[in-house]
Coordinates of C-alpha atoms in Angstrom, one line a residue:
X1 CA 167.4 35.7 109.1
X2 CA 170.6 34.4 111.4
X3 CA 171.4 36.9 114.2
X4 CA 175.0 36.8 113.1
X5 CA 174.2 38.0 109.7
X6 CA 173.2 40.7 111.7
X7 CA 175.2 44.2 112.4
X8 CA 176.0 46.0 115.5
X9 CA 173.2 48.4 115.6
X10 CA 170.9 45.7 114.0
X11 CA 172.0 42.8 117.2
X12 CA 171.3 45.9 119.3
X13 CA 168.0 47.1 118.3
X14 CA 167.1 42.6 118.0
X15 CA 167.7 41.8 121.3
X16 CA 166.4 45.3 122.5
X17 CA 163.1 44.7 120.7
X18 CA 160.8 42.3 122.8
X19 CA 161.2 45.1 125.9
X20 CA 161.0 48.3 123.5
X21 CA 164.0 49.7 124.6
X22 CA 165.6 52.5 122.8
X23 CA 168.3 52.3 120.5
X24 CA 170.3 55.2 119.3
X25 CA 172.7 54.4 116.9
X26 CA 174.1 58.3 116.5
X27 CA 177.8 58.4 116.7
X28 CA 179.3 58.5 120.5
X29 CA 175.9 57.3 121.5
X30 CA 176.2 53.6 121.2
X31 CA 178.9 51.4 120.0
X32 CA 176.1 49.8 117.3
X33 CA 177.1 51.2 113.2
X34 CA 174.1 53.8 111.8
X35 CA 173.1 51.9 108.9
X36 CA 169.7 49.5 109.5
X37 CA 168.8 47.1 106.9
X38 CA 164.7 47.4 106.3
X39 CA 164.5 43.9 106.1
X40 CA 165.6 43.4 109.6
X41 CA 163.0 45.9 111.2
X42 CA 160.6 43.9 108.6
X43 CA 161.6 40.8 110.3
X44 CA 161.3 41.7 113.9
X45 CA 157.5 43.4 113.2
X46 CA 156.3 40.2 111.8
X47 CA 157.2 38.2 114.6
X48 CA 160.9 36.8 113.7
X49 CA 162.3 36.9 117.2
X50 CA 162.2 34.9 120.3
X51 CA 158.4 35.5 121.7
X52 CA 158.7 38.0 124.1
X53 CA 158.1 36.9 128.1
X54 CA 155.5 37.5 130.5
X55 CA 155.2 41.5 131.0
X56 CA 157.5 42.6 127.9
X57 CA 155.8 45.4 125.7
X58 CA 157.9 45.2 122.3
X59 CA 158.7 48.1 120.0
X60 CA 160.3 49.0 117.5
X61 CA 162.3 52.6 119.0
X62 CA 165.3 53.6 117.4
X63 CA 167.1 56.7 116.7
X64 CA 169.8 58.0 114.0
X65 CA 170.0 55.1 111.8
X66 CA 170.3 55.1 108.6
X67 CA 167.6 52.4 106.9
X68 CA 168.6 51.2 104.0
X69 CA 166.7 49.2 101.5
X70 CA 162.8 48.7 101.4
X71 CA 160.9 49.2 104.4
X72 CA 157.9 46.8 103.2
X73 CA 154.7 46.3 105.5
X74 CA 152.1 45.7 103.1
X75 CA 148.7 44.5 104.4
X76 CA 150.6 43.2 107.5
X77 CA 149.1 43.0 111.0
X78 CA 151.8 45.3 113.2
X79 CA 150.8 45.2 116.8
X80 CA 153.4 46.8 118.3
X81 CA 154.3 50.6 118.0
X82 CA 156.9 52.2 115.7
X83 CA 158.8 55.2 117.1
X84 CA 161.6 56.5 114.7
X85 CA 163.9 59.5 115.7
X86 CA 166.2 61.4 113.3
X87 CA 166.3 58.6 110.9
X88 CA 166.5 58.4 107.5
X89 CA 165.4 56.3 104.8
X90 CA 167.1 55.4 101.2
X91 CA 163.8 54.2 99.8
X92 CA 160.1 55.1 100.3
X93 CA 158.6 52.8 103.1
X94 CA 155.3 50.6 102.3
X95 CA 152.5 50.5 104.3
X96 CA 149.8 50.1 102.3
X97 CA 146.8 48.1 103.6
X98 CA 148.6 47.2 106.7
X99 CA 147.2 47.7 110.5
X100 CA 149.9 49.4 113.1
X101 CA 149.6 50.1 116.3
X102 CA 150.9 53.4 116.2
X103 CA 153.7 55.1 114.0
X104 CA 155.6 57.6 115.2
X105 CA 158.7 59.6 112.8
X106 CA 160.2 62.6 114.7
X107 CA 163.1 64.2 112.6
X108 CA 162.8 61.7 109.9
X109 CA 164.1 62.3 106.0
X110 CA 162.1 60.2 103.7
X111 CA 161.6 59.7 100.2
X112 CA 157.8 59.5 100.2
X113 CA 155.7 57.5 102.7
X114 CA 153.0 55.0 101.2
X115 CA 150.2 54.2 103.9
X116 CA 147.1 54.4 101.5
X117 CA 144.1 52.1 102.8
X118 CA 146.0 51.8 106.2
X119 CA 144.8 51.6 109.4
X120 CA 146.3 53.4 112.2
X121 CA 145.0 52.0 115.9
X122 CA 146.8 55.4 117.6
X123 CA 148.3 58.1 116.1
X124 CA 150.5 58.8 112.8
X125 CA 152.9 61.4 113.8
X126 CA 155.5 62.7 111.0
X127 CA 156.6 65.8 112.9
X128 CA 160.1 67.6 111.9
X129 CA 160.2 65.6 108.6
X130 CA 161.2 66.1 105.6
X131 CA 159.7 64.2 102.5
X132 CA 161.4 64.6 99.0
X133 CA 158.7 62.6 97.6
X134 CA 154.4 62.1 98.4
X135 CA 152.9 60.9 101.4
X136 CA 150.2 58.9 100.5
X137 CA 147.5 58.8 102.9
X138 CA 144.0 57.8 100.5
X139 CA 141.7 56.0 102.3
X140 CA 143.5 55.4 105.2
X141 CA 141.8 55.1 109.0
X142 CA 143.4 56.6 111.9
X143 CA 142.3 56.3 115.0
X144 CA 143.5 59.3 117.0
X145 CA 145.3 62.6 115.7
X146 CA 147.0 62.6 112.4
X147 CA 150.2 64.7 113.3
X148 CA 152.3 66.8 110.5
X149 CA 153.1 69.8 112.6
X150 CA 156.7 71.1 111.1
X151 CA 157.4 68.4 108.6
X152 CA 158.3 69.8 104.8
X153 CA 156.9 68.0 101.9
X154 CA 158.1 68.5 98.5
X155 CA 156.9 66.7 95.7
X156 CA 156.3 70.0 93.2
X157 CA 154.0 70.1 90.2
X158 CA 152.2 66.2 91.8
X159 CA 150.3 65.7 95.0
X160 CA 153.0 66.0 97.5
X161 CA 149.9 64.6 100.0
X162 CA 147.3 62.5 98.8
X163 CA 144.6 62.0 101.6
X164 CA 141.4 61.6 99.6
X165 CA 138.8 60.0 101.9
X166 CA 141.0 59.7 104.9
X167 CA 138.8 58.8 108.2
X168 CA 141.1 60.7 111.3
X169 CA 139.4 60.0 114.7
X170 CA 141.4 63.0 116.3
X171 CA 142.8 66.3 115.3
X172 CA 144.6 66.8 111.9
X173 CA 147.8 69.2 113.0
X174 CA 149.7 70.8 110.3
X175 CA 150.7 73.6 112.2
X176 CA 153.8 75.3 110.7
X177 CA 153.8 72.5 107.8
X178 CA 155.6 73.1 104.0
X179 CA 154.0 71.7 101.3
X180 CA 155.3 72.6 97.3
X181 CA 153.0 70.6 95.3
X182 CA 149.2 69.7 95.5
X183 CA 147.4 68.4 99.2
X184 CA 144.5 66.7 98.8
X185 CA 141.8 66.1 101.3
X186 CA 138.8 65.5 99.4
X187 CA 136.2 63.7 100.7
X188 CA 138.0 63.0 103.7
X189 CA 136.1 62.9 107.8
X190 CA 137.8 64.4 110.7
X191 CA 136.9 63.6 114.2
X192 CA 138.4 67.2 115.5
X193 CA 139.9 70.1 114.4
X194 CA 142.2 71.1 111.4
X195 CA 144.8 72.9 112.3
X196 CA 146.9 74.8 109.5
X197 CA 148.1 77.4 111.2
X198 CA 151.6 78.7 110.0
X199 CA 151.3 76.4 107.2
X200 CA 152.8 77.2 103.6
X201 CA 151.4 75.5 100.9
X202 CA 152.7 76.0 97.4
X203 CA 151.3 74.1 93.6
X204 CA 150.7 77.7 91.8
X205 CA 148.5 77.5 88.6
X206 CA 147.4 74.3 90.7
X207 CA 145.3 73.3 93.8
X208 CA 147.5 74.0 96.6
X209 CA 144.7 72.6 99.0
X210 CA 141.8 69.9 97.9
X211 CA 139.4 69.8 100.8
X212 CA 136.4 69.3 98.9
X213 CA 133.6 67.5 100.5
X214 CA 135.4 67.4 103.6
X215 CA 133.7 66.7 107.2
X216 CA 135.5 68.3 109.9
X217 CA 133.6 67.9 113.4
X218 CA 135.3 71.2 115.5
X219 CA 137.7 74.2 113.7
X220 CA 139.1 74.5 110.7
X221 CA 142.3 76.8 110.9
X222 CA 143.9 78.9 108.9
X223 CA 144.9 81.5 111.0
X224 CA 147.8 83.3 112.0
X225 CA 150.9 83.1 109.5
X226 CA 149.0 80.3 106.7
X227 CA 149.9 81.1 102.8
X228 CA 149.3 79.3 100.1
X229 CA 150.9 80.3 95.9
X230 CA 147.7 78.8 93.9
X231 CA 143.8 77.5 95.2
X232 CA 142.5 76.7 98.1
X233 CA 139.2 74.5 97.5
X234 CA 136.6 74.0 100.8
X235 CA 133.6 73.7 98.2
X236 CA 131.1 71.3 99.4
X237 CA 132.6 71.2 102.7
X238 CA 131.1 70.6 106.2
X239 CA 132.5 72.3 109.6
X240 CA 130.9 71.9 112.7
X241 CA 132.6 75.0 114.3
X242 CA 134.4 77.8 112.4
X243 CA 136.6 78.7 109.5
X244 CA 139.4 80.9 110.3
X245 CA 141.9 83.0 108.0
X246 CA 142.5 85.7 110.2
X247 CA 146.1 86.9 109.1
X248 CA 146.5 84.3 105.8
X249 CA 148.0 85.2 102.3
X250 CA 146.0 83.6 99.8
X251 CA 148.0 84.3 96.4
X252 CA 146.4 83.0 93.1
X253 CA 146.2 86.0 91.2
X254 CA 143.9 86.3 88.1
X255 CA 142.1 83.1 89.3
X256 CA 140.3 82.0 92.0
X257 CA 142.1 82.2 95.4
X258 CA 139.6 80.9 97.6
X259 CA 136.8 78.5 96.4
X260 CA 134.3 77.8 99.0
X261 CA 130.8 76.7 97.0
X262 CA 128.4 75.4 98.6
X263 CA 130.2 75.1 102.4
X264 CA 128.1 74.6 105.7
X265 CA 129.5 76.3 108.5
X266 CA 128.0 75.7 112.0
X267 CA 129.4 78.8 113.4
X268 CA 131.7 82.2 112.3
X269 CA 132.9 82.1 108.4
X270 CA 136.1 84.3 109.4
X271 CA 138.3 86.2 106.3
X272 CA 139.1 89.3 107.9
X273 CA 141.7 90.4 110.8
X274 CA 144.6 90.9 108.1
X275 CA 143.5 88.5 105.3
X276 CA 145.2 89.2 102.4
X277 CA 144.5 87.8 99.0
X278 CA 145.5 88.1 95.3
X279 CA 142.8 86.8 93.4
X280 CA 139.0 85.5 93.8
X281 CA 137.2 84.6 97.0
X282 CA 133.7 82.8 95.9
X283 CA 131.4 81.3 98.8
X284 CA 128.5 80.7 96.4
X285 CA 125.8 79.2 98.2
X286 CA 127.6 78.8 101.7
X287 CA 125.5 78.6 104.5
X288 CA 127.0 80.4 107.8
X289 CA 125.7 79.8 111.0
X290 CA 126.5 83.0 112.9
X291 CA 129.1 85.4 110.8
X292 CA 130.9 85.8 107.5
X293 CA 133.1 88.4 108.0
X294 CA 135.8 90.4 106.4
X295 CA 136.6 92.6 108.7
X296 CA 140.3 94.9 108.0
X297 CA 141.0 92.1 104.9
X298 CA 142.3 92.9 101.9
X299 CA 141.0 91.2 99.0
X300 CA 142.6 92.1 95.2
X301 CA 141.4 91.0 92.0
X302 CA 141.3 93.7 89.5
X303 CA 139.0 93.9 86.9
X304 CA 137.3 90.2 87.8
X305 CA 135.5 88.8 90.1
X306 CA 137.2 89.6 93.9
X307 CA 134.1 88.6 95.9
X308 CA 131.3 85.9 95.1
X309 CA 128.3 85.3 97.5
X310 CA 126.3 84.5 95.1
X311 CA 123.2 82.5 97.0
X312 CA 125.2 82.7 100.4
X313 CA 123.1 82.7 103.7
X314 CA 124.8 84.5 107.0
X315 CA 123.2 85.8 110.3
X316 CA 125.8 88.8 110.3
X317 CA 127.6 90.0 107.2
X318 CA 130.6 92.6 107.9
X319 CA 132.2 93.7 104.9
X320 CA 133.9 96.7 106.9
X321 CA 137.4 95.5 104.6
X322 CA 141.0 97.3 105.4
X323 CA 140.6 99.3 102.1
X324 CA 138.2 99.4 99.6
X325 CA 138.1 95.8 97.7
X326 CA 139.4 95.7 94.2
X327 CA 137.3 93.9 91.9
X328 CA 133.8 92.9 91.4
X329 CA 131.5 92.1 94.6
X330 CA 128.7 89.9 93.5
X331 CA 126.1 89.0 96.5
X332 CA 123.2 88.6 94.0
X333 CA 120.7 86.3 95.6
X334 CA 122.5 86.1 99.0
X335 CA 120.9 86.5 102.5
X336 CA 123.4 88.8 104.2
X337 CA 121.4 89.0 108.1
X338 CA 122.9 92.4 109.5
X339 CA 125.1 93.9 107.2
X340 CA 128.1 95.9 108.2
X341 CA 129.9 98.0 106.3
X342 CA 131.3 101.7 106.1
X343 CA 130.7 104.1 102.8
X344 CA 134.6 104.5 102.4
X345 CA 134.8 101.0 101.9
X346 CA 132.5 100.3 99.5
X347 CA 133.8 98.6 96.1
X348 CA 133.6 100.3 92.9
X349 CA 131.4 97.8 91.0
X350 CA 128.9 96.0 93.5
X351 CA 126.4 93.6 92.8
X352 CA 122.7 93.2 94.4
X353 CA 120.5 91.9 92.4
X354 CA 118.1 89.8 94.3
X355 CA 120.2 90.5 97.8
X356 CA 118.4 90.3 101.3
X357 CA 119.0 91.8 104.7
X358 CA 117.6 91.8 108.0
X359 CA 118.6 95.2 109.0
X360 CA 121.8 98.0 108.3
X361 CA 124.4 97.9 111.1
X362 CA 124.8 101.6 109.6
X363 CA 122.0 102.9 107.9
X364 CA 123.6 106.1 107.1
X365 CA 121.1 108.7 105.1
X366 CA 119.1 107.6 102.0
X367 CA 121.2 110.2 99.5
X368 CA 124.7 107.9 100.9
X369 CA 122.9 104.4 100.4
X370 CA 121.6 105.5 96.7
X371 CA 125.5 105.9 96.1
X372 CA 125.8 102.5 97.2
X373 CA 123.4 101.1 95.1
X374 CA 124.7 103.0 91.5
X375 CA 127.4 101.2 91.7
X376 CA 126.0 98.4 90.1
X377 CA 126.6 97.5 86.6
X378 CA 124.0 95.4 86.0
X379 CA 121.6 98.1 85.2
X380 CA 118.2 99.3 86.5
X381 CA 116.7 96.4 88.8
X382 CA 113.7 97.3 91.1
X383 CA 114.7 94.9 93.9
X384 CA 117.6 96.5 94.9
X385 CA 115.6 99.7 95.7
X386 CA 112.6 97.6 97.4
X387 CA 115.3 96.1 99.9
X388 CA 116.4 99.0 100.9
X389 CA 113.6 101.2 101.2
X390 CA 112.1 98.3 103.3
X391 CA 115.0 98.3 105.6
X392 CA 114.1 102.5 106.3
X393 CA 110.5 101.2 106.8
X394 CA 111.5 98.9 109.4
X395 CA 113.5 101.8 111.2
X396 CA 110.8 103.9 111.0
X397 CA 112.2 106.4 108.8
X398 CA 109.5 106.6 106.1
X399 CA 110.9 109.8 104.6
X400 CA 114.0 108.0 103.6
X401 CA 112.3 105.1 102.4
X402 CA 110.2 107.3 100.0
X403 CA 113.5 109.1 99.0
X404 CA 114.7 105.8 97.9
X405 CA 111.7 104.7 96.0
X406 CA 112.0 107.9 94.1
X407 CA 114.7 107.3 93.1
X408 CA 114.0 104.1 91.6
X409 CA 111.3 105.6 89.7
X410 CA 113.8 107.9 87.9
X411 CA 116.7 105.0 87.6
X412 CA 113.6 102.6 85.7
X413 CA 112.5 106.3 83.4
X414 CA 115.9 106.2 82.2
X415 CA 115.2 103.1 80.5
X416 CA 112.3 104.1 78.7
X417 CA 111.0 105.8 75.5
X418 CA 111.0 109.5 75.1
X419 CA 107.3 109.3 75.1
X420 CA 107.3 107.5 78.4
X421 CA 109.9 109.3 79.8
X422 CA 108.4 112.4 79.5
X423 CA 105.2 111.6 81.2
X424 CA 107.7 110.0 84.2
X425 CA 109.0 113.8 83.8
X426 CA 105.2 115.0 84.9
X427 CA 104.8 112.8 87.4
X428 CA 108.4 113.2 89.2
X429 CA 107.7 117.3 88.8
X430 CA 104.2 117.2 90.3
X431 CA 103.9 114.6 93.2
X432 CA 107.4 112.8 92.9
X433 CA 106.1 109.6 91.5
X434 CA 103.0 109.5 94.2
X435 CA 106.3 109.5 97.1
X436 CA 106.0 113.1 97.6
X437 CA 102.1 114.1 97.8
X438 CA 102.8 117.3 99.1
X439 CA 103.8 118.5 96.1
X440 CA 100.3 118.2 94.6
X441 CA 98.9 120.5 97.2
X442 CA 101.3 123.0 96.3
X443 CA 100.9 123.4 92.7
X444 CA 96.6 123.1 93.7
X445 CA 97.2 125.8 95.4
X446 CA 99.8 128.0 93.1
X447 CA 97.3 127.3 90.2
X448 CA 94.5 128.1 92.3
X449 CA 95.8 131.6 93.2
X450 CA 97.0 132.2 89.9
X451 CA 93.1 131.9 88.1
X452 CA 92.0 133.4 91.4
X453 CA 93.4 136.8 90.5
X454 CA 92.8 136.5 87.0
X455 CA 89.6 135.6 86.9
X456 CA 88.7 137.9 89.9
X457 CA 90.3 141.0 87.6
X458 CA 88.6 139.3 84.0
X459 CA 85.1 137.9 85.3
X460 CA 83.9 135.5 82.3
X461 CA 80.5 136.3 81.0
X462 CA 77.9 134.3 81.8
X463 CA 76.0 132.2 78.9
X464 CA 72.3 132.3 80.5
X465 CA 72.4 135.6 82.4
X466 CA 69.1 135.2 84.3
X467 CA 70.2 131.7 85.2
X468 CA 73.7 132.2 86.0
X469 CA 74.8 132.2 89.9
X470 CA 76.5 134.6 90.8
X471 CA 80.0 134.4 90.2
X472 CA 82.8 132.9 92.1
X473 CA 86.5 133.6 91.3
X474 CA 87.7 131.1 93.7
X475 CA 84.6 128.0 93.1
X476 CA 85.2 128.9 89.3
X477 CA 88.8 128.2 89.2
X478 CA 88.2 125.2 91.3
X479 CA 85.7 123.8 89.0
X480 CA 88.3 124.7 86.1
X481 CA 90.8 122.3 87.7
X482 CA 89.0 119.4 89.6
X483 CA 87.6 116.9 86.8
X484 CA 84.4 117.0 88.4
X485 CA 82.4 119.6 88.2
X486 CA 81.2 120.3 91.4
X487 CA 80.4 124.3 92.3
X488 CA 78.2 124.7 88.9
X489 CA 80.7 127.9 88.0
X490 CA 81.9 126.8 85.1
X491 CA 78.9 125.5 83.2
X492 CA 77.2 129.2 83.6
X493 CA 80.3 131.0 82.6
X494 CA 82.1 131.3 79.1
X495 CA 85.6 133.0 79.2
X496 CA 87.1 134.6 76.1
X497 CA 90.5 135.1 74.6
X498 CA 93.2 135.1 77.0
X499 CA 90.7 133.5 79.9
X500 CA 89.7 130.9 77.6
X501 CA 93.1 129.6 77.0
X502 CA 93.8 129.5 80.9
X503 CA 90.8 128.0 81.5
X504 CA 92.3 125.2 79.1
X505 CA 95.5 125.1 80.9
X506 CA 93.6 125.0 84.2
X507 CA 91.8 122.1 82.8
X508 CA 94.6 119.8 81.6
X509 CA 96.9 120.9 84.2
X510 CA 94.0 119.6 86.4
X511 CA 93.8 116.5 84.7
X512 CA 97.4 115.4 85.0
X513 CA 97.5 116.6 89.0
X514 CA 94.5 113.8 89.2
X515 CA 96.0 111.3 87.1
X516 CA 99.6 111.5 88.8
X517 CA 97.5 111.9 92.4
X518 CA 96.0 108.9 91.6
X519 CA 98.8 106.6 90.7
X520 CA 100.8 108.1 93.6
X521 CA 97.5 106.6 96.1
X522 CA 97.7 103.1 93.9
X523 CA 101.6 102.8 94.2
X524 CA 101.3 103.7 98.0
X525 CA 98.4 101.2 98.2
X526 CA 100.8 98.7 96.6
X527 CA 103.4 99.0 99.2
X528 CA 100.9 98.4 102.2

């Protein structure tokens, strides 16, 4: 290329170039014409000007232009830094495979930007940019931060980013960043945070964020002011801090909003503090290292699935939510730690099969936490009850444990046969399933009196009257109703008529006080 092919701003910018001056080709700013060829800035990159003297630091810095044609750097070694200000391009720069120092577009309107499999020695910054078209990023390898903070990228219905595997050595900042279309982060490792907050991401009926499989080494932000039309996938993900949503609006109604499977989190797991979301949050089998919480959220989903924690594992659970949560709550198999939550938030359908719990921030009475457990639809399930009764037990408050063990004695009789049930009946009306012993005494004692009096007023005759002892209202009625005869009153005695048949009743009513007595004492045994 002949420098007097060359145009104003293009002679300005060449001989400008080997000391990295700035060149601002804006009107009134400089007597140099807007328009840039791409081929020039190609040329000067790849070492077509004079070599530049001891102590010169060349760069490309220019401002306002407008760069036409195609800005083409493929797999070319770039060791000086590109700084672009309010500049815009007619086609979509390459960069693919090539090494830069650093690159720098502030203000910038671009068609796309290709930089897949390039390596960055600084930082990338695309801040106050708009893109009508993808920025490819796969593979890439920057050094330092990865900068996006304000820049709009529209590339709806296709992945308006594409940063699958991308190795970042610094922060990834995206703070107040537009996205319509897909971004795609899968698989990628991040040296420092992730910062989203403000962000608006849009690709409804798509993936509006791809992190899967992700490695970020401090936060991952999503707090204040992020929303995002369509799903947000973290599954598989690992962060060596926290998640934040605090404040977010996650919209991706009738599907899932929020798809977090499988996610290690070092520290909090947060999706409360004004979280709002149209549509499914699932954290199957996410492992949190301090707390999940959803404290004051507001999480929609009628008549599916609104929360999954299916297999999740948290020190400190607080599902204390802004209003009661519409939809399904699944936490079957999950290890909750301390669980928080208030009665008036509960959801209507709640699921707990196989659930675990360290303790209950708010324990509340055993008649409130029964109400808690009915309103599962998955039917009778022991474990539930177990849980819960153990977590009394480990309070100390043994009467509400037993309460709650009752009461998954009648929830399991419900299930059986008539024939069975109606024994369950006996049992629950004389000792309360073995849970309320008491109760035994107290009918021993009612029965007692009653064949007490009778007996006293009706003494049965005795069968060998020189050989009878003498009798014993009270010893009689006891030997009536304690299968084992032990006060020899009711082998020498023979009632008739009416005393017969309460003897009988005596008898049997003794038998089922034993029977019941004795699966009570087995059951309690059990539980020791």
């Amino acid at each position: 290329m002949r420098i007097d092919e060359l145009n104003a701003g293009e002679r300005q910018l060449w001989n400008t170039f080997a000391q990295g001056g700035a060149v601002d080709v804006r009107d009134g700013s400089s007597a140099a014409e807007p328009g840039v060829r791409a081929e020039v800035i190609t040329a000067l990159l790849l070492g077509a000007s004079t070599d530049p003297a001891p102590g010169d630091r060349p760069a490309i810095r220019l401002t306002g232009a407008c760069i036409t044609g195609r800005l083409n750097l493929r797999f070319a070694e770039i060791p000086v830094p590109i700084v672009l200000d309010e500049c815009r391009f007619d086609e979509v720069p390459s960069l693919q495979g090539a090494r830069i120092r650093e690159l720098t577009l502030t203000g910038c309107a671009l068609p796309g930007l290709a930089a897949d499999t390039a390596q960055i020695d600084g930082r990338l910054v695309l801040t106050h940019c708009h893109l009508t078209g993808p920025l490819v990023l796969t593979r890439a390898q920057i050094h330092s931060d990865l900068d996006l903070r304000d820049t709009v990228i529209t590339a709806p219905g296709a992945e308006a980013i594409s940063a699958a595997r991308l190795i970042a050595g610094g922060d990834v900042l995206c703070t107040n960043m537009a996205v319509q279309g897909a971004f795609r982060l899968s698989g990628a490792a991040i040296s420092g945070e992730f910062d989203l907050e403000g962000a608006s991401l849009s690709n409804p009926g798509g993936h509006a964020l791809d992190a899967y499989h992700a490695q970020i080494t401090e936060d991952f932000t999503f707090h204040p002011g992020f929303s995002a039309e369509g799903r947000i996938v973290l599954s598989g993900a690992t962060v060596a801090a926290a998640i934040g949503f605090c404040g977010a609006r996650l919209n991706n109604a009738d599907d899932v909003a929020l798809e977090a499977v499988d996610v290690s989190v070092a520290r909090n797991f947060d999706l409360g503090q004004g979280l709002t979301v149209d549509g499914g949050i699932k954290l199957d089998g996410s492992r949190i290292g301090t707390q999940l919480s959803f404290r004051d959220a507001t999480l929609r989903n009628p008549g599916g699935i609104a929360l999954s924690l299916r297999l999740a594992q948290a020190r400190e659970t607080d599902l204390r939510t802004q209003q009661p949560i519409d939809g399904i709550v699944d936490a079957s198999n999950a290890q909750l730690g301390t669980l928080y939550d208030t009665p008036d938030t509960w959801p209507g359908d709640l699921r707990l099969a196989e659930t675990t719990y360290d303790a209950l921030a708010s324990p509340l009475t055993a008649t409130e936490r029964l109400d808690w457990l009915r309103r599962s639809t998955d039917g009778y399930l022991p474990q539930p009850y177990e849980q819960l009764a153990a977590a009394y037990q480990r309070l100390g408050h043994e009467d509400e444990a037993r309460t709650v063990l009752l009461a998954k004695q009648r929830h399991r009789r419900a299930m059986l046969p008539l024939h069975t049930r109606v024994w369950g009946y006996i049992q629950d009306a004389t000792v309360g399933y073995g849970y309320r012993p008491l109760r035994a005494g107290l009918w021993l004692m009612a029965l007692l009196a009653c064949g007490t009096l009778f007996f006293g007023a009706h003494p049965p005759a005795p069968l060998e009257a020189e050989k009878a002892p003498p009798f014993n209202a009270v010893f009689y009625t006891l030997d009536l109703l304690v299968p084992i005869t032990a006060f020899g009153q009711e082998a020498a005695f023979a009632p008739r008529d009416t005393g017969q048949w309460l003897a009988y009743a005596l008898t049997a009513a003794g038998w089922i006080l034993a029977t019941t007595v004795a699966a009570g004492i087995s059951r309690a045994i059990s539980r020791q």
